[in-house]
Coordinates of C-alpha atoms in Angstrom, one line a residue:
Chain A
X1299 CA -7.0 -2.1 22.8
X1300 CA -9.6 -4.0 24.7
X1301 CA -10.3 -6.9 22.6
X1302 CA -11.6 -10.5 24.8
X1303 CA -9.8 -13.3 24.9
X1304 CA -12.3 -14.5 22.8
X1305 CA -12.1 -11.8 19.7
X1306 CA -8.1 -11.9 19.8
X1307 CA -8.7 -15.5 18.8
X1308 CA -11.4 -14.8 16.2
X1309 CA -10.2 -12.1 14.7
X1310 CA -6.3 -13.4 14.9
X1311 CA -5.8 -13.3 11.3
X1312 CA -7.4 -10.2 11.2
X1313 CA -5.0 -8.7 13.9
X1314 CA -1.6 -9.7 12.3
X1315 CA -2.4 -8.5 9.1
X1316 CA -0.2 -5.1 9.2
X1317 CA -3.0 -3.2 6.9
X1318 CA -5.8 -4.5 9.7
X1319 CA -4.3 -4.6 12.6
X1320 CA -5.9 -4.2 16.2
X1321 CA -7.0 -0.7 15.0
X1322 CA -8.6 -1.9 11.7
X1323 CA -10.2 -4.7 14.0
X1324 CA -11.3 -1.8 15.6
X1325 CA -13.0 0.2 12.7
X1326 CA -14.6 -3.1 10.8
X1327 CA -16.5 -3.8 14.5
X1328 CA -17.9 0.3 14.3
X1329 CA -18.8 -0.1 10.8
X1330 CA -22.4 -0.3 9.9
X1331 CA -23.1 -1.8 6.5
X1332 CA -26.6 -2.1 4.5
X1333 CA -27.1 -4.8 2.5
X1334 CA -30.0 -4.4 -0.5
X1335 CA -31.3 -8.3 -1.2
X1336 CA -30.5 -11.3 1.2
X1337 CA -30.5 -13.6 -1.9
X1338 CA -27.5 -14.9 -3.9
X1339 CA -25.3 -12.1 -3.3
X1340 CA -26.4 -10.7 -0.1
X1341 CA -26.1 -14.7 1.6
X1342 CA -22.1 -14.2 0.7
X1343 CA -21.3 -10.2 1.5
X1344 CA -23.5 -10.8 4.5
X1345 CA -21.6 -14.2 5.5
X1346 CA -18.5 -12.9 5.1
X1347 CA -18.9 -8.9 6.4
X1348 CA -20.6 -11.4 10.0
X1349 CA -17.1 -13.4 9.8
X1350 CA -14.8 -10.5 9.5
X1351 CA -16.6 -8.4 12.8
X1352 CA -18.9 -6.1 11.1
X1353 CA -20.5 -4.5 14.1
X1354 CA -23.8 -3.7 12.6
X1355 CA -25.1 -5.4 9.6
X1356 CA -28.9 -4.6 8.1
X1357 CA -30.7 -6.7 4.9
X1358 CA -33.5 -5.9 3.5
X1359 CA -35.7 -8.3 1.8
X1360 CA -39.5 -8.9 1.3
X1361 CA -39.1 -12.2 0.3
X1362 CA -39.3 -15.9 1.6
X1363 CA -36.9 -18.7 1.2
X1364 CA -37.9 -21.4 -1.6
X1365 CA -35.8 -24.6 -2.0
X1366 CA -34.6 -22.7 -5.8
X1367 CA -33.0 -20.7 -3.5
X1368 CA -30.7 -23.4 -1.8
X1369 CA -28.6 -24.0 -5.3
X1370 CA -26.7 -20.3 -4.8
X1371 CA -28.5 -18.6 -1.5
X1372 CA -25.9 -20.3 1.0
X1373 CA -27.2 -18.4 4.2
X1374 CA -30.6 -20.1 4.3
X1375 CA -31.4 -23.9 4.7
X1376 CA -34.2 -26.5 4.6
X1377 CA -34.6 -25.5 8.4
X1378 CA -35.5 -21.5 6.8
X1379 CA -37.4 -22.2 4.2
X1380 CA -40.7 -20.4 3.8
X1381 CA -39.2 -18.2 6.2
X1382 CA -38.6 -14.6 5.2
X1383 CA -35.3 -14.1 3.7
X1384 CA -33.8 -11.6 5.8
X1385 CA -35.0 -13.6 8.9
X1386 CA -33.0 -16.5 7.9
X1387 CA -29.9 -15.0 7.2
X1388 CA -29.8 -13.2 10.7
X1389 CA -30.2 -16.3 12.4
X1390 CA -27.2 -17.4 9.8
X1391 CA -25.0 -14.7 11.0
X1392 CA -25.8 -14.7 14.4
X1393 CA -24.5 -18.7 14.9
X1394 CA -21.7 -17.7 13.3
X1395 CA -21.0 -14.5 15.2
X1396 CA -22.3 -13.1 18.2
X1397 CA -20.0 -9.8 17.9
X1398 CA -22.6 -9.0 14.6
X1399 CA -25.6 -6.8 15.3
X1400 CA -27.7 -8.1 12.6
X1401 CA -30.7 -6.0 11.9
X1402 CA -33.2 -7.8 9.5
X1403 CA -36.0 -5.8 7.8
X1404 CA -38.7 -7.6 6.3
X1405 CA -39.7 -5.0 3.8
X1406 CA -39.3 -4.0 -0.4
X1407 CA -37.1 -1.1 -0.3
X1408 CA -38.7 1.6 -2.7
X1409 CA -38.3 5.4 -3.7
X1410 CA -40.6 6.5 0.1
X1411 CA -38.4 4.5 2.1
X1412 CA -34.6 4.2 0.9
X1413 CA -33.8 7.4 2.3
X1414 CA -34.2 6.8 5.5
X1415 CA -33.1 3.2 5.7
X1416 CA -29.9 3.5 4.8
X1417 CA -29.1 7.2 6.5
X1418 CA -27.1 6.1 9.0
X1419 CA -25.1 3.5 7.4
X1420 CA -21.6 4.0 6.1
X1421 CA -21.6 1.5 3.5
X1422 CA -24.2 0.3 0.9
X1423 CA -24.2 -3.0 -0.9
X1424 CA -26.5 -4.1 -4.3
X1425 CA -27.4 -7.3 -4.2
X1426 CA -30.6 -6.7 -5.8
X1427 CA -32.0 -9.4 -8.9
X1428 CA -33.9 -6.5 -10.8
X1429 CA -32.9 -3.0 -12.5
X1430 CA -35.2 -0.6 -10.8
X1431 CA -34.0 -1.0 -8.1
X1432 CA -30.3 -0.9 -8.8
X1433 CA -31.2 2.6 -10.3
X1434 CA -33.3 3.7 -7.3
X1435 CA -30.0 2.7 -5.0
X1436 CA -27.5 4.3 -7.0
X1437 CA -29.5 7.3 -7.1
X1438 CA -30.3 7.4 -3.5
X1439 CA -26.5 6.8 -2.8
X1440 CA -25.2 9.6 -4.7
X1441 CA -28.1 12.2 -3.3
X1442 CA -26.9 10.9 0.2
X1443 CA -23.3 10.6 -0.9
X1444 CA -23.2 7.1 0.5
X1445 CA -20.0 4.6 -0.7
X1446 CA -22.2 1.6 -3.0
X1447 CA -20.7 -1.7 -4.2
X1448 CA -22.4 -2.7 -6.6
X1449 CA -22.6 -6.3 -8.0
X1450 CA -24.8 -8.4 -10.6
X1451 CA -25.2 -11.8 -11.8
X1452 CA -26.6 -13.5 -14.9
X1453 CA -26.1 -17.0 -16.3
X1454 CA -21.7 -17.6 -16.0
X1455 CA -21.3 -13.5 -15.6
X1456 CA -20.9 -11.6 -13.0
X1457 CA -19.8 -8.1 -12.3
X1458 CA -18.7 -5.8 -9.3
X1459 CA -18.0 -1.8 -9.0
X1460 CA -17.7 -0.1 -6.0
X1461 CA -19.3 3.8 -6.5
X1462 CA -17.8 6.8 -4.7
X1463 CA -20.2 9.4 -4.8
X1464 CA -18.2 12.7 -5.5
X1465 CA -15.1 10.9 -6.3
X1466 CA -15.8 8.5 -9.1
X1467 CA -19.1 7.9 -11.6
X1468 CA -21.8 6.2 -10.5
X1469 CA -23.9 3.6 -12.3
X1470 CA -26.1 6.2 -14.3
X1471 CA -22.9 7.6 -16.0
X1472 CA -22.3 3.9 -17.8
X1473 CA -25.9 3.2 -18.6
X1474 CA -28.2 6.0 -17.8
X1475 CA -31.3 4.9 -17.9
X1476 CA -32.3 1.0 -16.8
X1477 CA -32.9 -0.9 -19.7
X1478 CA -36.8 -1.7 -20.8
X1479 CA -38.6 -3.9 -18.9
X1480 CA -38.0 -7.5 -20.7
X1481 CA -34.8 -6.7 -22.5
X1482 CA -32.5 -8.2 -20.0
X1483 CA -34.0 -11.4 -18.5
X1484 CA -33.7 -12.4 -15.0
X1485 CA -31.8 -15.4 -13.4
X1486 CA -35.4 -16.8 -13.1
X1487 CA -35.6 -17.0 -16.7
X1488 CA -32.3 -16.8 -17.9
X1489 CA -30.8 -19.6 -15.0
X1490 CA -27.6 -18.7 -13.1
X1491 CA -24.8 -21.3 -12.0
X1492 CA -24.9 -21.5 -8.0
X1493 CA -21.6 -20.5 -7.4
X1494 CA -21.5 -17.2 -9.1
X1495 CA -22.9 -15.4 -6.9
X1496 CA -20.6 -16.2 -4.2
X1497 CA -17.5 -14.9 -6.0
X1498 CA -19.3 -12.0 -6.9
X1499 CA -20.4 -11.1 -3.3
X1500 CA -17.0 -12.6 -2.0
X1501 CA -15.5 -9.9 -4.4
X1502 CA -18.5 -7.5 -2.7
X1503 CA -17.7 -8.2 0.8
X1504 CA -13.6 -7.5 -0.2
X1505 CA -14.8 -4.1 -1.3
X1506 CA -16.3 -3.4 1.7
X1507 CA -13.6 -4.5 3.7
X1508 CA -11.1 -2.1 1.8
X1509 CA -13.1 0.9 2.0
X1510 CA -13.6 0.1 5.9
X1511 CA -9.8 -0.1 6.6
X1512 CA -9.2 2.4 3.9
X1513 CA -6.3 0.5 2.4
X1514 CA -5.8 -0.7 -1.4
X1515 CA -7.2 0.5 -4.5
X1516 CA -11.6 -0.1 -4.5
X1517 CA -13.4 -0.6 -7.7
X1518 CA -13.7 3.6 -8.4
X1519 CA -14.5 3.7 -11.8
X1520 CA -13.9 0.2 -13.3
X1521 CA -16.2 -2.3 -13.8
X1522 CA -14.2 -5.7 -13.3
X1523 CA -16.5 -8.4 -15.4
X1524 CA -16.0 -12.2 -14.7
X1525 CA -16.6 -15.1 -17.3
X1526 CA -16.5 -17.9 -15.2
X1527 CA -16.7 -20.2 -18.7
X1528 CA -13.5 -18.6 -19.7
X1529 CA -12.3 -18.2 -16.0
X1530 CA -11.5 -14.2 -17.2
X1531 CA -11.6 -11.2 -15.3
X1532 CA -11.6 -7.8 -17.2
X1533 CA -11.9 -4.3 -15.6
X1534 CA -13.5 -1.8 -17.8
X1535 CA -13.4 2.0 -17.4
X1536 CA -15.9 3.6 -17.0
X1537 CA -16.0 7.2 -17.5
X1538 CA -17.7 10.0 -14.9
X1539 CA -19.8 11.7 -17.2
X1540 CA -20.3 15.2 -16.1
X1541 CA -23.7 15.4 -17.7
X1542 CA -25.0 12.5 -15.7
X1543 CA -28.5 13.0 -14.6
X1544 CA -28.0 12.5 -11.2
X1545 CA -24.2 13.2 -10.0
X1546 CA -23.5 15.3 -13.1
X1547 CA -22.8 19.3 -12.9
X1548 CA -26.6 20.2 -13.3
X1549 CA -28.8 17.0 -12.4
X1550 CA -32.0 16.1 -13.5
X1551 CA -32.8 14.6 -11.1
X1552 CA -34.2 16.2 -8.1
X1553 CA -36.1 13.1 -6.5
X1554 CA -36.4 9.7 -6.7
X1555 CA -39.0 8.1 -9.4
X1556 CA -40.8 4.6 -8.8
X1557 CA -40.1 2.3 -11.5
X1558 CA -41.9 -0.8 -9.6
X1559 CA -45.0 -0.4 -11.7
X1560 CA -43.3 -0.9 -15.2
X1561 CA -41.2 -3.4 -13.7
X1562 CA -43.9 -5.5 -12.1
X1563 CA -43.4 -8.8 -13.5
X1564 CA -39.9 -8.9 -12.4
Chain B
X578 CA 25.1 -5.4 25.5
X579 CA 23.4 -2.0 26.2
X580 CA 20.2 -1.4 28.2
X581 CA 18.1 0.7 26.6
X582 CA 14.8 2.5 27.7
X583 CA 11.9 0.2 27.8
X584 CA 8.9 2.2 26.8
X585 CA 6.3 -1.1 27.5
X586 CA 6.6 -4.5 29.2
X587 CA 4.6 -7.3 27.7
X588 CA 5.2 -10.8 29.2
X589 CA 3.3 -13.6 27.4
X590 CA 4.7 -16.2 29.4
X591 CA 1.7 -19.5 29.0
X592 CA 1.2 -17.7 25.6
X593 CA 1.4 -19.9 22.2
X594 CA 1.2 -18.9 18.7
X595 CA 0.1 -17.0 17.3
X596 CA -1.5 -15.3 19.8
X597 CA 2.2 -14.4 21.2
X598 CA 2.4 -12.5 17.7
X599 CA -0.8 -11.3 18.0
X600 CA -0.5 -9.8 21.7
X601 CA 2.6 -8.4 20.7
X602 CA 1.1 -6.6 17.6
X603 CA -1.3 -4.9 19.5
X604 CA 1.2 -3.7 22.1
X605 CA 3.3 -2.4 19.4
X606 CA 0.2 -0.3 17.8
X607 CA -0.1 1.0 21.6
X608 CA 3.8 2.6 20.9
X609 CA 4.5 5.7 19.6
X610 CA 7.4 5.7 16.9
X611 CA 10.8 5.5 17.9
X612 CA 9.7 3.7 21.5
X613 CA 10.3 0.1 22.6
X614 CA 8.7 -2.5 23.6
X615 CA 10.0 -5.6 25.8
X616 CA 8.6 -8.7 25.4
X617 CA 9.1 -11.7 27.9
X618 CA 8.0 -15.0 26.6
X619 CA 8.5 -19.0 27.0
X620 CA 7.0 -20.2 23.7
X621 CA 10.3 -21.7 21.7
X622 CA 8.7 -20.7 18.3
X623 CA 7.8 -17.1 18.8
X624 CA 11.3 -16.3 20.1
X625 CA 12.1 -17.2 16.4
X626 CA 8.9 -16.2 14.7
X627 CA 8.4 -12.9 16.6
X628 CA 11.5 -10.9 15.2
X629 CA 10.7 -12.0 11.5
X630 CA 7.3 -10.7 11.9
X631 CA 8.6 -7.3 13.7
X632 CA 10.9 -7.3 10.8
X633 CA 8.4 -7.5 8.3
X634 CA 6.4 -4.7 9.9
X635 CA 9.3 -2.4 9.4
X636 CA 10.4 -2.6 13.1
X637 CA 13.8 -2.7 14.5
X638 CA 14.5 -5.9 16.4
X639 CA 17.5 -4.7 19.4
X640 CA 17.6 -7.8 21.1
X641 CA 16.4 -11.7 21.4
X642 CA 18.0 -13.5 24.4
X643 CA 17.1 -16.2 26.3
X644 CA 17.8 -15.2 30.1
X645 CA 16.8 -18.7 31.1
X646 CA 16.4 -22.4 30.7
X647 CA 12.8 -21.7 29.6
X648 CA 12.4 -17.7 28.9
X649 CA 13.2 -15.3 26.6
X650 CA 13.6 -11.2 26.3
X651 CA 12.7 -9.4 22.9
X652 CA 13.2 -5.8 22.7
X653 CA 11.6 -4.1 19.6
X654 CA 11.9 -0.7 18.6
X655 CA 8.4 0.7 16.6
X656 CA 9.3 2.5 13.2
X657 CA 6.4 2.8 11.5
X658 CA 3.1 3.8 12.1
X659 CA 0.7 1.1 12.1

């Protein structure tokens, strides 16, 4: 396997692992992963997809660093800030390794262009800070049969599911509709501690990992929920419910809505 | 002791660890099952760390003897598919 001096000793760890190996090296450098947000859980999946070889990585965010992002965004610094998000994290993951194609796209994603942003990707990650559009990219993963981790953070909680279009439910069979605008409240209002994020996207970028090398057992169909007052994880079931509106028998759902305008103040 | 058919040389010979274990992984992947690899190497460690980690990997260790003040042979058959 034609590895460089250079990438045997990077990826060393990597290499010995019987379930990686030089030929999972292999397949984690040809993988192409999307990543939704470069913000508290994009800075980790993104840090830690760049470590492990990802060949292509691609983040997506509109947004510029502010120094109340530096408590829990780890990718971006005072030398980033006021620079746009995704920007900053490729210049991030590109110190850290030059193997990583890192494609940054200064954009919002919406419901004109998720389609054809994430097409040729294998792997989709959430780490999106808003409901709409954790709806619009479940949906657009299950028309596109794309594999999703999902991940969310609020206040001491967190919680991860990886979403297997086909195989397992998706996100509209545990709650199918997002809930009204207000109901939940953001981290902006609500507060978040710094670190959460990172074991959420550490769990993320795990995820990823697995369904990359195609060994262990991914998140299909449990939600695993961490209180990191009570320092407890739980997995819950969730069930595939075959009159979901957009991977059940008969969907609803023939196209993908915009939400942004209801949503606006988030 | 018996020679047996050495599908693949690898000498690592200047090469420390882990990179001796990790050189010899990926020669191993290169194997089909049921071949064997021969590994030549003058790292004092690996000589002893190399055939627990074949071990682990479900291999068949045939041989580790040192043919020389400073250098050793290991001869590994592959058993399972990596």
């Amino acid at each position: 396997m034609d590895f460089t001096e250079e990438q045997l000793q990077r990826y060393s760890r990597h290499i010995i692992l019987p379930e990686v190996g030089g030929k999972g090296q292999k397949k984690i450098s040809n993988a192409k992963v999307f990543i939704i947000g470069a913000g508290g859980l994009g800075c980790p999946v993104g840090y830690y997809l760049s470590a492990a070889g990802v060949g292509t990585i691609a983040l997506i965010d509109n947004d510029n660093v502010e120094l109340s992002n530096l408590q829990r965004q780890i990718a971006h610094s005072m030398k980033t800030l006021g620079m746009n998000k995704a920007d900053s994290v490729k210049k991030t993951f590109e110190a850290l390794n030059s193997d990583v194609n890192v494609i940054a796209i200064k954009d919002r994603i919406n419901n004109k262009n998720i389609l054809d942003l994430i097409k040729n990707y294998d792997i989709i990650v959430d780490g999106s800070d808003n409901f709409p559009t954790r709806y619009l990219i479940n949906d657009a993963c299950v028309m596109l049969k794309k594999p999703l981790v999902s991940g969310a953070i609020l206040r001491f909680e967190g919680q991860v599911t990886t979403i297997l279009p086909g195989e397992g439910p998706c996100y509209r069979c545990l709650f199918e509709d997002p809930p009204p605008p207000g109901l939940v409240p953001s981290c902006q209002e609500a507060g978040v501690l710094g670190v959460l994020p990172g074991v959420i996207g550490a769990l993320q970028a795990t995820e990823v990992l697995k369904l990359i090398l195609g060994k262990g057992k991914p998140l299909i169909g449990q939600l695993l929920v961490y209180d990191a007052l009570e320092t407890n994880f739980r997995k819950v079931k969730i069930p595939k419910n075959p009159d979901c509106a957009i991977c059940g028998k008969n969907p609803k759902i023939k196209e993908l809505s915009d939400y942004s305008q209801e949503y606006c103040t988030l | 002791m018996q020679d047996v058919n050495v599908d693949k040389k690898l000498n690592i010979k200047g090469v420390v660890c882990p990179y001796t274990l990790v050189k010899s992984k990926l020669a191993m992947e290169e194997l089909k099952v049921g071949q064997i690899l021969e590994i030549l190497l003058d790292y004092p460690e690996a000589a002893d760390s190399i055939p627990k980690a074949m071990l682990n990997y479900g291999h068949t260790v045939l041989k580790v003897e040192k043919i020389n003040l400073t250098d050793w042979i290991i001869q590994v058959r592959k058993e399972v598919e990596d």
